[in-house]
Structure formats: structure tokens, C-alpha cells
Coordinates of C-alpha atoms in Angstrom, one line a residue:
X810 CA 92.8 34.7 31.7
X811 CA 94.4 31.3 29.7
X812 CA 91.8 31.1 27.4
X813 CA 93.9 27.3 26.7
X814 CA 92.6 26.4 30.1
X815 CA 89.4 28.5 29.8
X816 CA 85.9 26.3 30.7
X817 CA 83.0 27.6 29.5
X818 CA 80.4 27.9 33.1
X819 CA 76.2 28.4 31.8
X820 CA 74.5 25.9 33.1
X821 CA 70.7 25.9 33.0
X822 CA 68.3 25.0 35.6
X823 CA 67.3 20.8 35.1
X824 CA 64.6 19.5 37.6
X825 CA 65.9 15.5 37.6
X826 CA 62.3 14.7 39.3
X827 CA 60.7 16.2 35.1
X828 CA 63.4 12.7 33.9
X829 CA 60.8 10.3 36.1
X830 CA 57.9 11.4 34.0
X831 CA 58.6 9.6 31.2
X832 CA 59.7 12.1 28.7
X833 CA 63.7 11.4 29.2
X834 CA 66.4 13.3 29.9
X835 CA 65.9 15.6 26.7
X836 CA 62.0 16.3 26.8
X837 CA 63.1 16.4 31.2
X838 CA 66.2 19.5 30.0
X839 CA 63.3 20.9 27.9
X840 CA 61.0 21.5 30.6
X841 CA 62.8 22.9 32.7
X842 CA 63.4 25.5 30.6
X843 CA 60.1 26.0 29.5
X844 CA 59.2 26.3 33.2
X845 CA 62.3 28.9 33.7
X846 CA 60.5 31.0 30.8
X847 CA 56.9 30.7 32.0
X848 CA 57.6 32.2 35.7
X849 CA 59.2 35.5 33.4
X850 CA 56.7 36.3 30.6
X851 CA 54.4 39.3 30.8
X852 CA 51.9 37.4 29.3
X853 CA 49.4 37.0 31.7
X854 CA 48.1 33.1 30.2
X855 CA 52.0 32.4 30.5
X856 CA 52.7 31.9 27.1
X857 CA 56.0 32.6 25.6
X858 CA 58.0 32.6 22.3
X859 CA 61.2 30.8 21.6
X860 CA 62.6 29.9 18.0
X861 CA 63.8 26.5 17.0
X862 CA 67.1 28.4 17.2
X863 CA 66.7 29.4 20.9
X864 CA 66.0 26.1 21.8
X865 CA 69.4 24.6 20.8
X866 CA 71.2 28.3 21.6
X867 CA 69.9 27.4 25.5
X868 CA 69.6 23.3 25.9
X869 CA 71.8 22.1 23.4
X870 CA 69.3 20.1 21.9
X871 CA 69.5 19.2 18.1
X872 CA 66.1 19.9 16.2
X873 CA 65.5 15.9 16.4
X874 CA 66.0 16.3 19.9
X875 CA 63.7 19.4 20.4
X876 CA 61.1 17.7 18.2
X877 CA 61.1 14.4 20.7
X878 CA 60.9 16.5 23.7
X879 CA 58.0 18.4 22.5
X880 CA 55.7 15.2 21.3
X881 CA 55.8 13.7 24.6
X882 CA 55.4 16.9 26.4
X883 CA 52.8 17.7 24.2
X884 CA 51.4 13.9 24.8
X885 CA 51.2 14.1 28.4
X886 CA 49.8 17.5 28.2
X887 CA 51.8 19.6 29.6
X888 CA 53.3 22.2 27.4
X889 CA 50.8 23.0 24.9
X890 CA 51.9 25.0 21.6
X891 CA 49.7 27.8 19.6
X892 CA 51.1 28.9 16.6
X893 CA 49.6 32.9 15.3
X894 CA 50.9 36.5 13.9
X895 CA 52.4 36.8 10.2
X896 CA 55.0 35.4 9.7
X897 CA 54.1 32.6 11.6
X898 CA 55.7 32.0 15.6
X899 CA 55.1 29.3 17.8
X900 CA 54.1 30.1 21.3
X901 CA 54.1 27.6 24.1
X902 CA 52.8 27.3 27.3
X903 CA 53.3 25.1 30.3
X904 CA 50.1 23.3 31.9
X905 CA 51.1 23.9 35.6
X906 CA 47.9 21.4 36.6
X907 CA 49.1 18.9 34.1
X908 CA 52.3 19.4 35.1
X909 CA 51.5 18.7 39.1
X910 CA 49.7 15.7 38.7
X911 CA 52.0 13.8 36.6
X912 CA 54.5 14.2 39.4
X913 CA 51.9 13.4 41.8
X914 CA 51.2 10.2 40.2
X915 CA 54.9 9.7 39.6
X916 CA 55.5 10.4 43.6
X917 CA 52.6 8.0 44.5
X918 CA 54.1 5.0 41.9
X919 CA 57.6 5.4 43.7
X920 CA 56.4 5.5 47.3
X921 CA 54.5 2.2 46.4
X922 CA 57.7 1.2 44.9
X923 CA 60.0 2.2 47.8
X924 CA 57.4 1.0 49.8
X925 CA 58.9 -2.0 52.5
X926 CA 62.6 -1.1 51.7
X927 CA 64.9 -0.6 55.1
X928 CA 64.4 3.2 56.3
X929 CA 67.7 3.6 55.5
X930 CA 67.8 3.1 52.4
X931 CA 65.1 4.9 51.4
X932 CA 64.8 8.1 54.0
X933 CA 64.7 11.4 52.5
X934 CA 64.0 9.8 49.1
X935 CA 60.1 10.2 49.7
X936 CA 60.8 13.8 50.9
X937 CA 63.2 14.8 48.3
X938 CA 60.1 14.6 46.1
X939 CA 58.0 16.1 48.1
X940 CA 60.3 19.4 48.1
X941 CA 60.7 19.5 44.7
X942 CA 57.4 19.3 43.8
X943 CA 56.6 22.1 46.6
X944 CA 59.7 24.2 44.8
X945 CA 58.0 23.9 41.3
X946 CA 54.8 25.2 42.0
X947 CA 56.2 27.7 43.4
X948 CA 58.4 28.9 41.7
X949 CA 55.5 28.9 39.0
X950 CA 52.6 29.9 40.8
X951 CA 53.0 31.8 44.3
X952 CA 55.6 34.3 43.8
X953 CA 53.0 35.9 41.0
X954 CA 50.3 36.3 44.4
X955 CA 53.3 37.0 46.8
X956 CA 52.4 40.6 47.6
X957 CA 48.5 40.6 47.5
X958 CA 46.7 42.4 50.5
X959 CA 45.4 41.5 52.9
X960 CA 41.8 40.7 52.3
X961 CA 40.6 38.7 55.4
X962 CA 36.9 40.7 56.6
X963 CA 37.2 42.0 60.4
X964 CA 34.0 40.3 61.2
X965 CA 34.0 37.0 58.7
X966 CA 30.3 35.5 58.0
X967 CA 29.6 32.5 60.1
X968 CA 31.0 29.3 58.6
X969 CA 28.6 27.3 56.4
X970 CA 28.1 23.9 56.5
X971 CA 31.4 22.3 54.1
X972 CA 29.9 19.1 52.3
X973 CA 33.4 17.6 52.1
X974 CA 33.1 14.7 54.0
X975 CA 34.0 13.8 58.0
X976 CA 36.1 17.1 58.8
X977 CA 34.6 19.4 60.3
X978 CA 34.3 23.0 59.2
X979 CA 35.4 25.1 61.8
X980 CA 38.7 22.7 62.1
X981 CA 42.1 23.6 59.9
X982 CA 42.5 21.3 57.3
X983 CA 44.7 20.7 54.2
X984 CA 43.7 21.8 50.7
X985 CA 41.4 19.5 49.0
X986 CA 39.9 18.6 46.0
X987 CA 36.4 19.2 46.3
X988 CA 36.8 22.1 48.3
X989 CA 34.5 25.6 48.1
X990 CA 35.3 28.9 48.9
X991 CA 32.2 30.7 51.4
X992 CA 30.5 32.6 48.5
X993 CA 29.5 35.7 50.6
X994 CA 32.8 35.7 51.9
X995 CA 35.0 35.7 49.0
X996 CA 32.4 38.6 46.7
X997 CA 32.5 41.0 50.8
X998 CA 36.8 40.1 50.4
X999 CA 37.1 40.8 46.5
X1000 CA 34.4 44.2 46.9
X1001 CA 37.5 45.6 49.7
X1002 CA 39.9 45.6 48.2
X1003 CA 38.5 47.8 45.5
X1004 CA 37.8 45.6 43.1
X1005 CA 34.1 46.6 41.3
X1006 CA 31.2 44.1 41.8
X1007 CA 30.5 42.7 38.7
X1008 CA 34.0 42.3 38.3
X1009 CA 34.1 40.4 41.7
X1010 CA 31.3 38.2 40.6
X1011 CA 33.3 37.0 38.2
X1012 CA 36.3 36.6 39.8
X1013 CA 34.7 34.5 42.4
X1014 CA 33.0 32.7 39.8
X1015 CA 36.3 31.8 37.7
X1016 CA 36.6 27.6 37.9
X1017 CA 39.9 28.2 36.5
X1018 CA 41.9 30.8 38.6
X1019 CA 40.1 28.9 41.6
X1020 CA 41.0 25.1 40.6
X1021 CA 45.0 26.9 40.1
X1022 CA 44.3 27.8 43.6
X1023 CA 43.6 24.7 44.7
X1024 CA 46.3 23.1 42.7
X1025 CA 49.1 24.8 44.0
X1026 CA 47.9 24.4 47.9
X1027 CA 46.7 21.1 47.7
X1028 CA 50.6 20.0 46.7
X1029 CA 51.6 23.0 49.9
X1030 CA 52.1 20.3 52.6
X1031 CA 52.0 22.0 56.1
X1032 CA 48.9 24.6 55.3
X1033 CA 45.9 24.1 57.3
X1034 CA 43.0 26.5 57.5
X1035 CA 39.2 26.8 58.4
X1036 CA 37.0 26.7 55.4
X1037 CA 36.9 30.5 55.9
X1038 CA 40.7 30.8 56.5
X1039 CA 41.2 29.0 52.8
X1040 CA 38.5 31.8 51.3
X1041 CA 40.3 34.6 52.6
X1042 CA 43.6 33.3 51.0
X1043 CA 42.1 32.5 47.8
X1044 CA 40.6 36.3 47.9
X1045 CA 44.0 37.5 48.8
X1046 CA 45.1 34.9 45.3
X1047 CA 42.5 36.7 43.5
X1048 CA 42.9 40.2 44.3
X1049 CA 46.8 40.0 43.0
X1050 CA 45.3 37.7 39.5
X1051 CA 42.6 40.7 39.1
X1052 CA 46.2 43.5 39.8
X1053 CA 47.9 41.7 37.1
X1054 CA 45.4 42.0 34.4
X1055 CA 45.5 45.5 34.8
X1056 CA 42.6 46.1 37.4
X1057 CA 39.3 45.6 34.2
X1058 CA 37.4 47.5 35.8
X1059 CA 34.2 46.3 34.2
X1060 CA 32.9 42.2 33.3
X1061 CA 33.2 42.5 29.8
X1062 CA 37.2 44.2 30.3
X1063 CA 37.7 41.1 33.1
X1064 CA 36.5 38.6 30.1
X1065 CA 38.3 40.1 27.5
X1066 CA 41.8 40.0 29.6
X1067 CA 41.3 36.4 30.6
X1068 CA 40.3 35.7 26.9
X1069 CA 36.5 34.7 27.3
X1070 CA 33.3 35.1 26.0
X1071 CA 32.4 38.7 27.8
X1072 CA 28.8 37.3 28.1
X1073 CA 29.3 33.8 29.9
X1074 CA 31.7 34.6 32.2
X1075 CA 30.7 35.2 35.4
X1076 CA 27.4 33.8 34.7
X1077 CA 26.5 30.8 36.6
X1078 CA 25.2 29.2 33.0
X1079 CA 25.2 25.5 34.4
X1080 CA 22.9 26.4 37.8
X1081 CA 20.1 28.2 35.8
X1082 CA 20.0 25.9 33.6
X1083 CA 19.2 23.3 36.6
X1084 CA 16.8 25.5 37.9
X1085 CA 15.2 25.6 34.9
X1086 CA 14.8 21.8 34.6
X1087 CA 13.7 21.3 37.9
X1088 CA 11.1 24.1 38.7
X1089 CA 9.7 23.8 34.5
X1090 CA 10.7 21.1 33.1
X1091 CA 8.0 19.1 33.3
X1092 CA 5.7 21.4 31.2
X1093 CA 8.2 22.6 29.4
X1094 CA 11.0 22.2 26.2
X1095 CA 14.7 21.7 28.3
X1096 CA 17.4 21.9 25.8
X1097 CA 20.4 19.9 26.9
X1098 CA 22.5 21.6 28.4
X1099 CA 25.9 21.8 26.4
X1100 CA 24.5 22.5 22.7
X1101 CA 22.5 25.3 25.2
X1102 CA 25.6 26.8 26.7
X1103 CA 27.8 27.4 23.1
X1104 CA 24.3 29.1 21.5
X1105 CA 23.1 32.2 21.2
X1106 CA 20.5 32.1 23.6
X1107 CA 22.7 31.4 26.7
X1108 CA 24.9 34.5 26.0
X1109 CA 21.2 36.8 25.9
X1110 CA 20.6 35.2 29.3
X1111 CA 24.3 36.0 30.9
X1112 CA 23.7 39.1 29.8
X1113 CA 20.8 39.7 31.0
X1114 CA 21.8 38.1 34.8
X1115 CA 24.8 40.3 34.9
X1116 CA 22.1 43.2 34.0
X1117 CA 20.3 42.0 37.1
X1118 CA 23.3 43.4 39.9
X1119 CA 22.2 47.0 39.0
X1120 CA 18.4 46.8 37.5
X1121 CA 16.2 48.1 40.8
X1122 CA 13.7 46.7 42.3
X1123 CA 10.3 47.0 41.7
X1124 CA 9.2 47.0 44.8
X1125 CA 12.2 49.3 46.6
X1126 CA 14.6 51.6 44.0
X1127 CA 17.3 51.6 46.0
X1128 CA 18.4 47.9 45.9
X1129 CA 19.0 46.0 43.2
X1130 CA 17.4 42.7 41.8
X1131 CA 20.8 41.2 43.7
X1132 CA 23.6 41.5 44.5
X1133 CA 25.7 37.9 44.9
X1134 CA 25.1 34.7 42.6
X1135 CA 23.8 33.5 45.7
X1136 CA 21.1 36.0 45.8
X1137 CA 21.2 36.1 41.5
X1138 CA 19.9 32.5 42.1
X1139 CA 17.8 33.4 44.7
X1140 CA 16.0 36.2 42.2
X1141 CA 15.4 33.5 38.9
X1142 CA 14.2 30.7 41.1
X1143 CA 11.5 32.8 41.8
X1144 CA 10.7 33.8 38.4
X1145 CA 10.5 30.1 37.4
X1146 CA 8.2 29.4 40.2
X1147 CA 6.4 32.3 39.1
X1148 CA 5.9 31.5 35.3
X1149 CA 5.1 28.3 36.7
X1150 CA 2.6 29.3 38.5
X1151 CA 1.1 31.4 36.2
X1152 CA -2.1 30.3 34.0
X1153 CA -1.0 32.7 31.3
X1154 CA 3.1 32.1 31.1
X1155 CA 2.8 28.5 32.2
X1156 CA 1.0 27.9 28.6
X1157 CA 3.0 30.5 26.4
X1158 CA 5.1 28.0 24.5
X1159 CA 6.5 31.2 23.9
X1160 CA 7.9 31.5 26.5
X1161 CA 10.9 28.9 27.0
X1162 CA 14.6 29.0 28.5
X1163 CA 15.6 29.7 24.8
X1164 CA 13.9 33.2 24.5
X1165 CA 14.4 34.2 28.0
X1166 CA 17.8 36.0 27.4
X1167 CA 15.2 38.4 25.1
X1168 CA 15.1 41.5 26.5
X1169 CA 12.2 42.3 25.2
X1170 CA 10.6 39.2 26.2
X1171 CA 12.5 39.1 30.2
X1172 CA 10.7 42.4 30.5
X1173 CA 7.5 41.0 29.1
X1174 CA 8.2 37.8 31.5
X1175 CA 8.5 40.3 34.4
X1176 CA 5.7 42.6 33.4
X1177 CA 3.1 39.6 33.2
X1178 CA 4.5 38.4 36.6
X1179 CA 4.1 41.8 38.4
X1180 CA -0.1 42.0 37.0
X1181 CA -0.6 38.7 38.0
X1182 CA 0.6 39.2 41.6
X1183 CA -1.1 43.0 41.9
X1184 CA -4.0 41.3 40.8
X1185 CA -3.8 38.6 43.4
X1186 CA -3.5 41.3 46.4
X1187 CA -6.6 43.5 45.1

């Protein structure tokens, strides 16, 4: 080798579409490298560690250029940072949702600017943007779900009416932001993958993971499924996430892996609050939803919610109170109706939503309801 003529060959990936996000070439360079490391980190939440020297070694960006790029990326919410450990170290994570949204906005603006130009001058530009966006999303998310098991039920449940506008639920259609899965099918499919029922329930109600699925497929142009078809795809996606988490077997283990409140995880607190408001709001106090969700009483009620999956019915010890969110909300709605119809419980100011999460209070309420029901039958 002639050292005098040697030219180093150490290129790094650079996505030129990032430069159209208003972050400059330096910001696009740092973001390209951040996306690269996001795919290779062992952290389930996408965090990776880099020193200033690491960034400079990999990108040749000076300290000032790094700080400028980080400031622009953080202002858009695309790059997240956190400091932890002793000594304190800086960790980074790409917010894929914000990045995809910014790219889509950039694509729309580019499309508007190109509108009306001759076809021979613009042909391929929009396609290039779309392909790059799809490629980015595939690189950052789809590779982690490619080997998920096929969880499509042999006899899938009948499709439920979709409240998504004029599109028919039994017709294949692209992913939409307002799409919602068929909960019964989703939970059943997850259970078929040998995922314990409480964990399957938590997965089926994990709005962050479901949101990532919707974001990914909303930019995967050309893919169309029926509502049940999309639900089957989501089940595979969530099963793969469960495998990546180390296959947690209980709701608290799942919550710990996700960094969630172990008592709130998987509990439809908003729906329970709405049920209480609708059925008892005119005769009992209703706490503000946001304040209540942050309170200990909401955590207590969430514990009672989870226990319902393993608590036998008094009328049939072989059956649990409920087995999914729909039957769970039905049980709690029936309890709220019973409280309203009870001459004792409806007038007892001690019985309210804040105290209902107490194990003793709930047992007292259920006992009173059963006692009054027995009196009516007799």
C-alpha cells in the first residue's frame, strides 16, 4: 500500500431527508447516527449511551456543532436525553413518533411546493421521499417484529362495526390513525402465544405500543387489511415486544419491564372513571380525572381491577369475575348500578370512587349488594 496515496474509507450513513427538517446538515448527520445506534442498542426502550468524544469520533462534529445539533433536535422532540448513573452519563433516544410526524409534514410541504410543476421535472421526488420515510421506519421498528409468531385465530371472532367513517369494516383498507383493534380477538390471539392472561390484557391495552404499530403502518403505503386482519398483525407485533421484554409472566413484571406503574398498567382507569360519572355522578362526588389518576386511590382500584381476573364469582366458583376489558367494564358497571339501586349504599357518603379501591371497602360493598339481592329473591 502506498501510504502517501491512501484515502481513508470510513463513511457513515446519512439520510438526506433529515436535512429538510430544519435542523441543518449537522443536525441531520447526528440524527442519522442516532437512528443507527437506536437499532443496535440492547435497551428495550431504545436508549443508548454516547460521550462527546464518541460523537466526535463517529461524526467529526466539534463540541459546538454537537451542542447546536442537539439543541435543534431536542426542540423538535426528535432526540431525547436523560442523565443517570454515578458518575453521571448522558443517554440518548430517538422519538420515532415525532420523527415520522416531522418527515410526513416535510413531505406534505414539499408536495405543495412542487404542485403545478411539469411532470418531467418532479417525477420521482415524492416517491423518493416516501421510500426514504418507509425505509427509516422499517429500519427503526419493523426489524424487531419480523420474526413474530403467526397468531391469526383459526376461527377469528366476527368483526365488530368500526366507527371510522364511511369505510366498511369488512373491506381491506390502509392503516388509519383512528383505527382500533378488535379487543376480544387481540386478547385471544395473545393468549394463544402462551402469554399469561394478565400480561395479554396489559399488552392489549398498552396504548404506547399500539401507537407505535399504527405510526409504523400508517407510512407503510400499499398495505391493506380488514379490521380483523390488522388486529392479527398487531397481535404478532405485541407478541414480539413481549419476547423482547424477556417474556414477563405477571402484570407487575410486565409493568417493570415497561417502566410503568405496576398497579395502573393495563387498568382502564379512564373508562372506570367515566362509568362512575355516568352512573353515580348525580348522587356522589366525582373527582377530577387527571388528579384521581395520579392518586393512591386510583392505584388501589387498579389492583382490585387486576384481582377480578382471578376472583371467582359467588354464583359460580369455576368462573372468574371477568376475562377481558369488555367483561371487566361490564362487571364494574353492574356494581355501580347496584350501588345506585341500593338504599343503603347510595346514601352512604363513605362509599365513593376514592375509597372503592380499598380491599375492605370493596368487600363491604359487594357483600351488601349480595345481601340485598338475596333479600329481593327471598
